[in-house]
Amino acid sequence: MNLKEALIPRLSTKEKPFAPKSFDSFGNIALIEIPKELSKKKKLVGETLIKLHPRFETVCSIESNHEGKYRVQKVKVIAGKKQKVAFYKESACSFFVPLGEVFFSPRLSGERLRISNLIKEGEVVGAWFSGVAPYPIVFAKHSKMKKAIAIELNPVAHKYAKKNVELNKSNKGCGKGEERIVLIKGDVKKQSKKFKNYFDRIAMPLPHTGYQFLKEAFYSIKKGGVVHFYEIIHKGDFGVVEKQIMDEAKKSKKKIKIIYKAKVRDFSPTKEQVVFDILVQ
Ligand SMILES: C[S@@+](CC[C@H](N)C(=O)[O-])C[C@H]1O[C@@H](n2cnc3c(N)ncnc32)[C@H](O)[C@@H]1O
């Protein structure tokens, strides 16, 4: 039985069509979007979800969009234990995630693994906009990279990134000998200046405003390197972003080729998150 089916008998005829079916799992915490028509039934939705999936100690509701420069979404505990720090596992790595204080999406796990599989032995990787460090930690576990330099502005995300690197240290070396993950708290605009022609690969998961940092990516990437660039587009409409990338490359006097483009996840009924892999020649 799914959540919608479990809720329907407990809702009025007017409420039934709004019963939610899907939610995101953050390990011990479930995060769910509840339509405004059910705003008085949040507790019922949360408790029903815990009954269906007892692995969840807590259910939180989404209370805002991702906002501000840290791309943070407000959340509220609606059922179970009063806690907001999730303990989440992905691709044999573990993470503490303070919901409501940092950006994190389990729906990007496939992307993290896809890039890990592309990383060649000895590569130096830029994990820009790194949040609580899911990209560099999955890269460390699943590739033979030399090291990743992770840059993040949000001090809370940086604090948890440190905790998460520590948590995964014994897990095929985020550390061990030479540090394989270097965490920098700072602004990519400023920090990237230290890394001219430095990276073999840069992941830049900052949809909406990431294009403002393409200049920095073209400055920091080596010849022959690849930039993984993310954006939100109207479904299927890759063209606008492709032009934006080409224009930025021209300004930076770089010859580039888009070697891969694909949908990463749905963003809304009309929009999707996509990735472009840009080879800098
Ligand atoms: C969409 S989130 C991605 C976080 C993480 N990579 C993940 O997938 O869970 C973008 C992140 O970039 C950070 N950020 C925004 N502007 C930044 C800047 N100028 N320099 C460094 N980090 C920045 C935000 O605080 C946020 O954590």
PDB file of C-alpha atoms and ligand atoms in Angstrom:
ATOM      1  CA  MET A   1       0.000   0.000   0.000  1.00  0.00           C
ATOM      2  CA  ASN A   2       1.364   3.454  -0.851  1.00  0.00           C
ATOM      3  CA  LEU A   3       0.933   6.661   1.168  1.00  0.00           C
ATOM      4  CA  LYS A   4      -1.959   7.966  -0.941  1.00  0.00           C
ATOM      5  CA  GLU A   5      -3.876   4.678  -0.567  1.00  0.00           C
ATOM      6  CA  ALA A   6      -3.266   4.682   3.198  1.00  0.00           C
ATOM      7  CA  LEU A   7      -4.482   8.281   3.546  1.00  0.00           C
ATOM      8  CA  ILE A   8      -7.600   8.189   1.365  1.00  0.00           C
ATOM      9  CA  PRO A   9      -9.907   6.419   3.886  1.00  0.00           C
ATOM     10  CA  ARG A  10      -8.974   9.066   6.482  1.00  0.00           C
ATOM     11  CA  LEU A  11      -9.679  12.157   4.359  1.00  0.00           C
ATOM     12  CA  SER A  12     -12.904  13.950   3.410  1.00  0.00           C
ATOM     13  CA  THR A  13     -14.250  13.731  -0.167  1.00  0.00           C
ATOM     14  CA  LYS A  14     -12.853  17.241  -0.828  1.00  0.00           C
ATOM     15  CA  GLU A  15      -9.424  16.361   0.558  1.00  0.00           C
ATOM     16  CA  LYS A  16      -8.965  12.943  -1.083  1.00  0.00           C
ATOM     17  CA  PRO A  17      -7.683  14.204  -4.502  1.00  0.00           C
ATOM     18  CA  PHE A  18      -4.815  16.038  -2.729  1.00  0.00           C
ATOM     19  CA  ALA A  19      -3.432  13.058  -0.822  1.00  0.00           C
ATOM     20  CA  PRO A  20       0.341  12.998  -1.499  1.00  0.00           C
ATOM     21  CA  LYS A  21       1.977   9.856  -2.837  1.00  0.00           C
ATOM     22  CA  SER A  22       5.688  10.678  -3.048  1.00  0.00           C
ATOM     23  CA  PHE A  23       8.317  11.854  -0.560  1.00  0.00           C
ATOM     24  CA  ASP A  24      12.108  12.006  -0.318  1.00  0.00           C
ATOM     25  CA  SER A  25      13.987   9.655   1.957  1.00  0.00           C
ATOM     26  CA  PHE A  26      16.918  11.061   3.947  1.00  0.00           C
ATOM     27  CA  GLY A  27      17.628   7.821   5.804  1.00  0.00           C
ATOM     28  CA  ASN A  28      15.958   8.240   9.179  1.00  0.00           C
ATOM     29  CA  ILE A  29      13.936  11.303   8.089  1.00  0.00           C
ATOM     30  CA  ALA A  30      11.287  11.570   5.346  1.00  0.00           C
ATOM     31  CA  LEU A  31      10.700  14.927   3.687  1.00  0.00           C
ATOM     32  CA  ILE A  32       7.323  15.546   2.102  1.00  0.00           C
ATOM     33  CA  GLU A  33       5.518  18.327   0.255  1.00  0.00           C
ATOM     34  CA  ILE A  34       1.955  18.678   1.543  1.00  0.00           C
ATOM     35  CA  PRO A  35      -0.556  20.562  -0.646  1.00  0.00           C
ATOM     36  CA  LYS A  36      -2.166  23.616   0.982  1.00  0.00           C
ATOM     37  CA  GLU A  37      -5.549  21.850   0.814  1.00  0.00           C
ATOM     38  CA  LEU A  38      -4.208  19.433   3.455  1.00  0.00           C
ATOM     39  CA  SER A  39      -2.428  22.020   5.631  1.00  0.00           C
ATOM     40  CA  LYS A  40      -4.581  21.004   8.629  1.00  0.00           C
ATOM     41  CA  LYS A  41      -3.770  17.307   8.098  1.00  0.00           C
ATOM     42  CA  LYS A  42       0.048  17.470   8.269  1.00  0.00           C
ATOM     43  CA  LYS A  43       0.262  15.438  11.474  1.00  0.00           C
ATOM     44  CA  LEU A  44      -2.007  12.745  10.029  1.00  0.00           C
ATOM     45  CA  VAL A  45       0.110  12.560   6.838  1.00  0.00           C
ATOM     46  CA  GLY A  46       3.338  12.306   8.881  1.00  0.00           C
ATOM     47  CA  GLU A  47       2.017   9.659  11.262  1.00  0.00           C
ATOM     48  CA  THR A  48       0.579   7.603   8.398  1.00  0.00           C
ATOM     49  CA  LEU A  49       3.946   7.711   6.634  1.00  0.00           C
ATOM     50  CA  ILE A  50       5.786   6.473   9.754  1.00  0.00           C
ATOM     51  CA  LYS A  51       3.242   3.668  10.198  1.00  0.00           C
ATOM     52  CA  LEU A  52       3.796   2.585   6.577  1.00  0.00           C
ATOM     53  CA  HIS A  53       7.607   2.903   6.743  1.00  0.00           C
ATOM     54  CA  PRO A  54       8.770   2.429  10.342  1.00  0.00           C
ATOM     55  CA  ARG A  55      12.411   3.064   9.286  1.00  0.00           C
ATOM     56  CA  PHE A  56      11.546   6.787   9.445  1.00  0.00           C
ATOM     57  CA  GLU A  57      11.928   8.193  12.961  1.00  0.00           C
ATOM     58  CA  THR A  58      10.762  11.625  11.800  1.00  0.00           C
ATOM     59  CA  VAL A  59       8.684  13.189   9.034  1.00  0.00           C
ATOM     60  CA  CYS A  60       9.320  16.807   8.007  1.00  0.00           C
ATOM     61  CA  SER A  61       7.176  18.918   5.712  1.00  0.00           C
ATOM     62  CA  ILE A  62       8.619  21.289   3.105  1.00  0.00           C
ATOM     63  CA  GLU A  63       7.708  24.851   4.103  1.00  0.00           C
ATOM     64  CA  SER A  64       9.366  26.892   1.326  1.00  0.00           C
ATOM     65  CA  ASN A  65      11.163  26.694  -2.010  1.00  0.00           C
ATOM     66  CA  HIS A  66      14.965  26.605  -2.101  1.00  0.00           C
ATOM     67  CA  GLU A  67      15.807  30.209  -1.288  1.00  0.00           C
ATOM     68  CA  GLY A  68      18.714  32.619  -0.991  1.00  0.00           C
ATOM     69  CA  LYS A  69      22.364  32.213  -1.885  1.00  0.00           C
ATOM     70  CA  TYR A  70      22.623  29.026   0.203  1.00  0.00           C
ATOM     71  CA  ARG A  71      19.621  27.482  -1.656  1.00  0.00           C
ATOM     72  CA  VAL A  72      18.016  26.422   1.636  1.00  0.00           C
ATOM     73  CA  GLN A  73      14.469  25.106   2.035  1.00  0.00           C
ATOM     74  CA  LYS A  74      12.556  25.634   5.302  1.00  0.00           C
ATOM     75  CA  VAL A  75      11.272  22.408   6.876  1.00  0.00           C
ATOM     76  CA  LYS A  76       9.097  21.551   9.913  1.00  0.00           C
ATOM     77  CA  VAL A  77       8.851  18.358  11.963  1.00  0.00           C
ATOM     78  CA  ILE A  78       5.251  17.092  11.599  1.00  0.00           C
ATOM     79  CA  ALA A  79       5.513  13.612  13.149  1.00  0.00           C
ATOM     80  CA  GLY A  80       7.863  11.397  15.152  1.00  0.00           C
ATOM     81  CA  LYS A  81      11.072  12.367  16.926  1.00  0.00           C
ATOM     82  CA  LYS A  82      11.793  16.129  17.077  1.00  0.00           C
ATOM     83  CA  GLN A  83      15.033  16.188  15.084  1.00  0.00           C
ATOM     84  CA  LYS A  84      16.177  17.712  11.802  1.00  0.00           C
ATOM     85  CA  VAL A  85      19.666  16.253  11.327  1.00  0.00           C
ATOM     86  CA  ALA A  86      19.267  13.283   9.023  1.00  0.00           C
ATOM     87  CA  PHE A  87      21.640  10.336   8.776  1.00  0.00           C
ATOM     88  CA  TYR A  88      21.581   9.369   5.128  1.00  0.00           C
ATOM     89  CA  LYS A  89      23.431   6.740   3.072  1.00  0.00           C
ATOM     90  CA  GLU A  90      24.148   6.816  -0.630  1.00  0.00           C
ATOM     91  CA  SER A  91      26.469   4.727  -2.826  1.00  0.00           C
ATOM     92  CA  ALA A  92      28.121   3.163   0.250  1.00  0.00           C
ATOM     93  CA  CYS A  93      28.874   6.592   1.784  1.00  0.00           C
ATOM     94  CA  SER A  94      27.247   8.178   4.866  1.00  0.00           C
ATOM     95  CA  PHE A  95      26.182  11.758   5.512  1.00  0.00           C
ATOM     96  CA  PHE A  96      24.812  13.913   8.295  1.00  0.00           C
ATOM     97  CA  VAL A  97      22.431  16.422   6.702  1.00  0.00           C
ATOM     98  CA  PRO A  98      20.938  19.265   8.812  1.00  0.00           C
ATOM     99  CA  LEU A  99      17.636  19.729   6.992  1.00  0.00           C
ATOM    100  CA  GLY A 100      16.510  23.336   6.714  1.00  0.00           C
ATOM    101  CA  GLU A 101      20.075  24.661   7.076  1.00  0.00           C
ATOM    102  CA  VAL A 102      21.778  23.359   3.925  1.00  0.00           C
ATOM    103  CA  PHE A 103      20.913  22.266   0.411  1.00  0.00           C
ATOM    104  CA  PHE A 104      20.898  18.520  -0.187  1.00  0.00           C
ATOM    105  CA  SER A 105      19.052  16.366  -2.715  1.00  0.00           C
ATOM    106  CA  PRO A 106      19.061  12.550  -2.699  1.00  0.00           C
ATOM    107  CA  ARG A 107      17.767  12.795  -6.293  1.00  0.00           C
ATOM    108  CA  LEU A 108      21.272  13.756  -7.468  1.00  0.00           C
ATOM    109  CA  SER A 109      22.820  10.468  -6.296  1.00  0.00           C
ATOM    110  CA  GLY A 110      22.827   9.080  -9.865  1.00  0.00           C
ATOM    111  CA  GLU A 111      24.735  12.145 -11.086  1.00  0.00           C
ATOM    112  CA  ARG A 112      27.388  11.784  -8.378  1.00  0.00           C
ATOM    113  CA  LEU A 113      27.956   8.170  -9.374  1.00  0.00           C
ATOM    114  CA  ARG A 114      27.939   8.983 -13.106  1.00  0.00           C
ATOM    115  CA  ILE A 115      30.736  11.540 -12.644  1.00  0.00           C
ATOM    116  CA  SER A 116      32.680   9.164 -10.343  1.00  0.00           C
ATOM    117  CA  ASN A 117      32.694   6.638 -13.184  1.00  0.00           C
ATOM    118  CA  LEU A 118      34.144   9.238 -15.578  1.00  0.00           C
ATOM    119  CA  ILE A 119      37.011  10.301 -13.278  1.00  0.00           C
ATOM    120  CA  LYS A 120      40.329   8.830 -14.395  1.00  0.00           C
ATOM    121  CA  GLU A 121      43.168   7.763 -12.116  1.00  0.00           C
ATOM    122  CA  GLY A 122      45.156  10.724 -10.770  1.00  0.00           C
ATOM    123  CA  GLU A 123      42.624  13.426 -11.673  1.00  0.00           C
ATOM    124  CA  VAL A 124      42.354  16.630  -9.646  1.00  0.00           C
ATOM    125  CA  VAL A 125      38.656  17.473  -9.339  1.00  0.00           C
ATOM    126  CA  GLY A 126      36.943  20.723  -8.439  1.00  0.00           C
ATOM    127  CA  ALA A 127      33.814  20.055  -6.376  1.00  0.00           C
ATOM    128  CA  TRP A 128      32.416  23.567  -6.462  1.00  0.00           C
ATOM    129  CA  PHE A 129      29.259  24.575  -4.538  1.00  0.00           C
ATOM    130  CA  SER A 130      29.893  21.455  -2.495  1.00  0.00           C
ATOM    131  CA  GLY A 131      27.302  21.714   0.319  1.00  0.00           C
ATOM    132  CA  VAL A 132      27.803  18.964   2.920  1.00  0.00           C
ATOM    133  CA  ALA A 133      30.281  17.337   0.471  1.00  0.00           C
ATOM    134  CA  PRO A 134      28.273  14.536  -1.182  1.00  0.00           C
ATOM    135  CA  TYR A 135      30.059  14.970  -4.539  1.00  0.00           C
ATOM    136  CA  PRO A 136      33.683  14.758  -3.302  1.00  0.00           C
ATOM    137  CA  ILE A 137      32.917  11.956  -0.829  1.00  0.00           C
ATOM    138  CA  VAL A 138      31.230   9.791  -3.474  1.00  0.00           C
ATOM    139  CA  PHE A 139      34.104  10.614  -5.872  1.00  0.00           C
ATOM    140  CA  ALA A 140      36.668   9.537  -3.236  1.00  0.00           C
ATOM    141  CA  LYS A 141      34.863   6.253  -2.683  1.00  0.00           C
ATOM    142  CA  HIS A 142      34.172   5.378  -6.313  1.00  0.00           C
ATOM    143  CA  SER A 143      37.110   6.756  -8.310  1.00  0.00           C
ATOM    144  CA  LYS A 144      40.898   6.809  -8.322  1.00  0.00           C
ATOM    145  CA  MET A 145      41.084  10.602  -8.341  1.00  0.00           C
ATOM    146  CA  LYS A 146      44.187  12.159  -6.795  1.00  0.00           C
ATOM    147  CA  LYS A 147      42.163  14.708  -4.851  1.00  0.00           C
ATOM    148  CA  ALA A 148      39.100  16.936  -4.839  1.00  0.00           C
ATOM    149  CA  ILE A 149      39.033  20.588  -3.850  1.00  0.00           C
ATOM    150  CA  ALA A 150      35.570  21.361  -2.447  1.00  0.00           C
ATOM    151  CA  ILE A 151      34.410  24.988  -2.151  1.00  0.00           C
ATOM    152  CA  GLU A 152      31.277  26.019  -0.211  1.00  0.00           C
ATOM    153  CA  LEU A 153      29.982  29.367   1.051  1.00  0.00           C
ATOM    154  CA  ASN A 154      27.416  28.281   3.677  1.00  0.00           C
ATOM    155  CA  PRO A 155      29.282  27.929   7.022  1.00  0.00           C
ATOM    156  CA  VAL A 156      26.814  25.321   8.326  1.00  0.00           C
ATOM    157  CA  ALA A 157      27.243  23.205   5.185  1.00  0.00           C
ATOM    158  CA  HIS A 158      31.035  23.555   5.514  1.00  0.00           C
ATOM    159  CA  LYS A 159      30.874  22.414   9.167  1.00  0.00           C
ATOM    160  CA  TYR A 160      28.873  19.322   8.176  1.00  0.00           C
ATOM    161  CA  ALA A 161      31.160  18.690   5.195  1.00  0.00           C
ATOM    162  CA  LYS A 162      34.045  18.398   7.694  1.00  0.00           C
ATOM    163  CA  LYS A 163      31.993  15.979   9.829  1.00  0.00           C
ATOM    164  CA  ASN A 164      31.077  13.933   6.750  1.00  0.00           C
ATOM    165  CA  VAL A 165      34.653  13.663   5.469  1.00  0.00           C
ATOM    166  CA  GLU A 166      35.635  12.456   8.957  1.00  0.00           C
ATOM    167  CA  LEU A 167      32.700  10.006   8.979  1.00  0.00           C
ATOM    168  CA  ASN A 168      33.817   8.456   5.687  1.00  0.00           C
ATOM    169  CA  LYS A 169      37.585   8.479   6.325  1.00  0.00           C
ATOM    170  CA  SER A 170      37.892   4.773   6.950  1.00  0.00           C
ATOM    171  CA  ASN A 171      35.612   4.193   3.962  1.00  0.00           C
ATOM    172  CA  LYS A 172      38.209   3.735   1.194  1.00  0.00           C
ATOM    173  CA  GLY A 173      40.054   6.869   1.949  1.00  0.00           C
ATOM    174  CA  CYS A 174      38.567  10.317   1.943  1.00  0.00           C
ATOM    175  CA  GLY A 175      41.786  10.728   3.879  1.00  0.00           C
ATOM    176  CA  LYS A 176      44.413   7.977   4.433  1.00  0.00           C
ATOM    177  CA  GLY A 177      47.889   9.303   3.822  1.00  0.00           C
ATOM    178  CA  GLU A 178      47.647  12.358   1.651  1.00  0.00           C
ATOM    179  CA  GLU A 179      44.283  14.118   2.125  1.00  0.00           C
ATOM    180  CA  ARG A 180      42.104  13.335  -0.888  1.00  0.00           C
ATOM    181  CA  ILE A 181      39.427  15.913  -0.034  1.00  0.00           C
ATOM    182  CA  VAL A 182      40.345  19.523   0.684  1.00  0.00           C
ATOM    183  CA  LEU A 183      37.437  21.565   2.058  1.00  0.00           C
ATOM    184  CA  ILE A 184      37.469  25.327   1.563  1.00  0.00           C
ATOM    185  CA  LYS A 185      34.865  27.621   3.145  1.00  0.00           C
ATOM    186  CA  GLY A 186      34.548  30.501   0.724  1.00  0.00           C
ATOM    187  CA  ASP A 187      33.168  32.036  -2.437  1.00  0.00           C
ATOM    188  CA  VAL A 188      33.960  30.271  -5.720  1.00  0.00           C
ATOM    189  CA  LYS A 189      34.371  33.728  -7.336  1.00  0.00           C
ATOM    190  CA  LYS A 190      37.339  34.491  -5.076  1.00  0.00           C
ATOM    191  CA  GLN A 191      38.709  31.010  -4.371  1.00  0.00           C
ATOM    192  CA  SER A 192      38.877  29.973  -8.033  1.00  0.00           C
ATOM    193  CA  LYS A 193      41.502  32.704  -8.635  1.00  0.00           C
ATOM    194  CA  LYS A 194      43.996  30.455  -6.801  1.00  0.00           C
ATOM    195  CA  PHE A 195      43.466  27.651  -9.294  1.00  0.00           C
ATOM    196  CA  LYS A 196      44.488  28.740 -12.797  1.00  0.00           C
ATOM    197  CA  ASN A 197      44.505  25.835 -15.331  1.00  0.00           C
ATOM    198  CA  TYR A 198      44.427  23.509 -12.334  1.00  0.00           C
ATOM    199  CA  PHE A 199      41.512  21.056 -12.523  1.00  0.00           C
ATOM    200  CA  ASP A 200      41.026  18.033 -14.772  1.00  0.00           C
ATOM    201  CA  ARG A 201      37.327  18.201 -14.018  1.00  0.00           C
ATOM    202  CA  ILE A 202      34.949  20.589 -12.272  1.00  0.00           C
ATOM    203  CA  ALA A 203      31.424  19.764 -11.041  1.00  0.00           C
ATOM    204  CA  MET A 204      29.336  22.912 -10.597  1.00  0.00           C
ATOM    205  CA  PRO A 205      25.886  21.995  -9.245  1.00  0.00           C
ATOM    206  CA  LEU A 206      24.406  25.488  -8.873  1.00  0.00           C
ATOM    207  CA  PRO A 207      21.330  25.668 -11.121  1.00  0.00           C
ATOM    208  CA  HIS A 208      19.732  29.127 -11.684  1.00  0.00           C
ATOM    209  CA  THR A 209      22.941  31.138 -11.115  1.00  0.00           C
ATOM    210  CA  GLY A 210      25.749  28.729 -12.061  1.00  0.00           C
ATOM    211  CA  TYR A 211      26.198  30.468 -15.444  1.00  0.00           C
ATOM    212  CA  GLN A 212      27.628  33.460 -13.524  1.00  0.00           C
ATOM    213  CA  PHE A 213      30.566  31.191 -12.629  1.00  0.00           C
ATOM    214  CA  LEU A 214      31.334  29.757 -16.087  1.00  0.00           C
ATOM    215  CA  LYS A 215      34.069  32.378 -16.506  1.00  0.00           C
ATOM    216  CA  GLU A 216      35.729  31.057 -13.321  1.00  0.00           C
ATOM    217  CA  ALA A 217      35.317  27.451 -14.507  1.00  0.00           C
ATOM    218  CA  PHE A 218      36.999  28.241 -17.850  1.00  0.00           C
ATOM    219  CA  TYR A 219      39.829  29.971 -15.931  1.00  0.00           C
ATOM    220  CA  SER A 220      40.404  27.023 -13.584  1.00  0.00           C
ATOM    221  CA  ILE A 221      39.992  24.052 -15.926  1.00  0.00           C
ATOM    222  CA  LYS A 222      43.005  22.522 -17.703  1.00  0.00           C
ATOM    223  CA  LYS A 223      43.115  22.036 -21.458  1.00  0.00           C
ATOM    224  CA  GLY A 224      41.391  18.706 -22.121  1.00  0.00           C
ATOM    225  CA  GLY A 225      39.390  18.984 -18.895  1.00  0.00           C
ATOM    226  CA  VAL A 226      35.628  18.634 -18.477  1.00  0.00           C
ATOM    227  CA  VAL A 227      33.151  20.949 -16.718  1.00  0.00           C
ATOM    228  CA  HIS A 228      29.872  19.445 -15.486  1.00  0.00           C
ATOM    229  CA  PHE A 229      27.398  22.313 -15.609  1.00  0.00           C
ATOM    230  CA  TYR A 230      23.835  22.151 -14.227  1.00  0.00           C
ATOM    231  CA  GLU A 231      20.799  24.237 -15.087  1.00  0.00           C
ATOM    232  CA  ILE A 232      17.005  24.224 -14.864  1.00  0.00           C
ATOM    233  CA  ILE A 233      15.256  24.442 -18.256  1.00  0.00           C
ATOM    234  CA  HIS A 234      11.767  24.233 -19.724  1.00  0.00           C
ATOM    235  CA  LYS A 235      11.429  20.540 -20.573  1.00  0.00           C
ATOM    236  CA  GLY A 236      13.551  19.634 -23.600  1.00  0.00           C
ATOM    237  CA  ASP A 237      14.682  23.217 -24.248  1.00  0.00           C
ATOM    238  CA  PHE A 238      18.460  22.699 -24.107  1.00  0.00           C
ATOM    239  CA  GLY A 239      19.175  25.360 -26.773  1.00  0.00           C
ATOM    240  CA  VAL A 240      19.069  28.511 -24.611  1.00  0.00           C
ATOM    241  CA  VAL A 241      21.619  27.170 -22.144  1.00  0.00           C
ATOM    242  CA  GLU A 242      23.816  25.774 -24.901  1.00  0.00           C
ATOM    243  CA  LYS A 243      24.041  29.257 -26.393  1.00  0.00           C
ATOM    244  CA  GLN A 244      24.826  30.742 -22.977  1.00  0.00           C
ATOM    245  CA  ILE A 245      27.692  28.243 -22.543  1.00  0.00           C
ATOM    246  CA  MET A 246      29.049  28.938 -26.049  1.00  0.00           C
ATOM    247  CA  ASP A 247      28.905  32.734 -25.467  1.00  0.00           C
ATOM    248  CA  GLU A 248      30.782  32.445 -22.152  1.00  0.00           C
ATOM    249  CA  ALA A 249      33.424  30.206 -23.747  1.00  0.00           C
ATOM    250  CA  LYS A 250      33.911  32.745 -26.533  1.00  0.00           C
ATOM    251  CA  LYS A 251      34.349  35.566 -23.998  1.00  0.00           C
ATOM    252  CA  SER A 252      36.935  33.440 -22.159  1.00  0.00           C
ATOM    253  CA  LYS A 253      38.623  32.630 -25.505  1.00  0.00           C
ATOM    254  CA  LYS A 254      38.159  28.884 -24.962  1.00  0.00           C
ATOM    255  CA  LYS A 255      37.362  26.323 -27.617  1.00  0.00           C
ATOM    256  CA  ILE A 256      34.765  23.962 -26.185  1.00  0.00           C
ATOM    257  CA  LYS A 257      32.565  21.045 -27.166  1.00  0.00           C
ATOM    258  CA  ILE A 258      29.431  19.885 -25.354  1.00  0.00           C
ATOM    259  CA  ILE A 259      30.053  16.136 -25.230  1.00  0.00           C
ATOM    260  CA  TYR A 260      26.970  15.123 -23.213  1.00  0.00           C
ATOM    261  CA  LYS A 261      23.669  16.663 -22.201  1.00  0.00           C
ATOM    262  CA  ALA A 262      20.835  14.980 -20.345  1.00  0.00           C
ATOM    263  CA  LYS A 263      17.966  15.370 -17.926  1.00  0.00           C
ATOM    264  CA  VAL A 264      18.996  14.771 -14.310  1.00  0.00           C
ATOM    265  CA  ARG A 265      15.603  15.049 -12.583  1.00  0.00           C
ATOM    266  CA  ASP A 266      12.171  16.640 -12.836  1.00  0.00           C
ATOM    267  CA  PHE A 267      12.042  20.077 -11.218  1.00  0.00           C
ATOM    268  CA  SER A 268       8.357  21.002 -11.702  1.00  0.00           C
ATOM    269  CA  PRO A 269       5.559  19.886 -14.031  1.00  0.00           C
ATOM    270  CA  THR A 270       7.062  22.053 -16.814  1.00  0.00           C
ATOM    271  CA  LYS A 271      10.754  22.253 -15.890  1.00  0.00           C
ATOM    272  CA  GLU A 272      13.668  19.838 -15.457  1.00  0.00           C
ATOM    273  CA  GLN A 273      17.213  19.915 -14.129  1.00  0.00           C
ATOM    274  CA  VAL A 274      19.779  19.085 -16.792  1.00  0.00           C
ATOM    275  CA  VAL A 275      23.529  18.595 -17.014  1.00  0.00           C
ATOM    276  CA  PHE A 276      25.971  19.611 -19.742  1.00  0.00           C
ATOM    277  CA  ASP A 277      29.435  18.023 -19.886  1.00  0.00           C
ATOM    278  CA  ILE A 278      31.699  20.631 -21.498  1.00  0.00           C
ATOM    279  CA  LEU A 279      35.054  19.532 -22.900  1.00  0.00           C
ATOM    280  CA  VAL A 280      37.560  22.390 -22.956  1.00  0.00           C
ATOM    281  CA  GLN A 281      39.878  21.812 -25.946  1.00  0.00           C
TER     282      GLN A 281
HETATM  283  C1  LIG B   1      22.408  23.494  -5.273  1.00  0.00           C
HETATM  284  S1  LIG B   1      23.439  23.498  -3.854  1.00  0.00           S
HETATM  285  C2  LIG B   1      24.442  22.047  -4.127  1.00  0.00           C
HETATM  286  C3  LIG B   1      25.043  21.491  -2.845  1.00  0.00           C
HETATM  287  C4  LIG B   1      25.701  20.115  -2.962  1.00  0.00           C
HETATM  288  N1  LIG B   1      26.657  20.075  -4.042  1.00  0.00           N
HETATM  289  C5  LIG B   1      24.670  19.033  -3.113  1.00  0.00           C
HETATM  290  O1  LIG B   1      24.432  18.596  -4.252  1.00  0.00           O
HETATM  291  O2  LIG B   1      24.100  18.598  -2.111  1.00  0.00           O
HETATM  292  C6  LIG B   1      24.513  24.825  -4.181  1.00  0.00           C
HETATM  293  C7  LIG B   1      25.476  25.140  -3.065  1.00  0.00           C
HETATM  294  O3  LIG B   1      26.337  26.205  -3.484  1.00  0.00           O
HETATM  295  C8  LIG B   1      26.580  27.062  -2.381  1.00  0.00           C
HETATM  296  N2  LIG B   1      26.992  28.358  -2.958  1.00  0.00           N
HETATM  297  C9  LIG B   1      26.205  29.324  -3.507  1.00  0.00           C
HETATM  298  N3  LIG B   1      26.949  30.335  -3.986  1.00  0.00           N
HETATM  299  C10 LIG B   1      28.248  30.010  -3.746  1.00  0.00           C
HETATM  300  C11 LIG B   1      29.488  30.666  -4.009  1.00  0.00           C
HETATM  301  N4  LIG B   1      29.531  31.840  -4.619  1.00  0.00           N
HETATM  302  N5  LIG B   1      30.625  30.036  -3.638  1.00  0.00           N
HETATM  303  C12 LIG B   1      30.596  28.830  -3.002  1.00  0.00           C
HETATM  304  N6  LIG B   1      29.437  28.171  -2.722  1.00  0.00           N
HETATM  305  C13 LIG B   1      28.286  28.745  -3.090  1.00  0.00           C
HETATM  306  C14 LIG B   1      25.267  27.072  -1.609  1.00  0.00           C
HETATM  307  O4  LIG B   1      25.448  27.460  -0.272  1.00  0.00           O
HETATM  308  C15 LIG B   1      24.832  25.599  -1.765  1.00  0.00           C
HETATM  309  O5  LIG B   1      25.287  24.814  -0.704  1.00  0.00           O
END
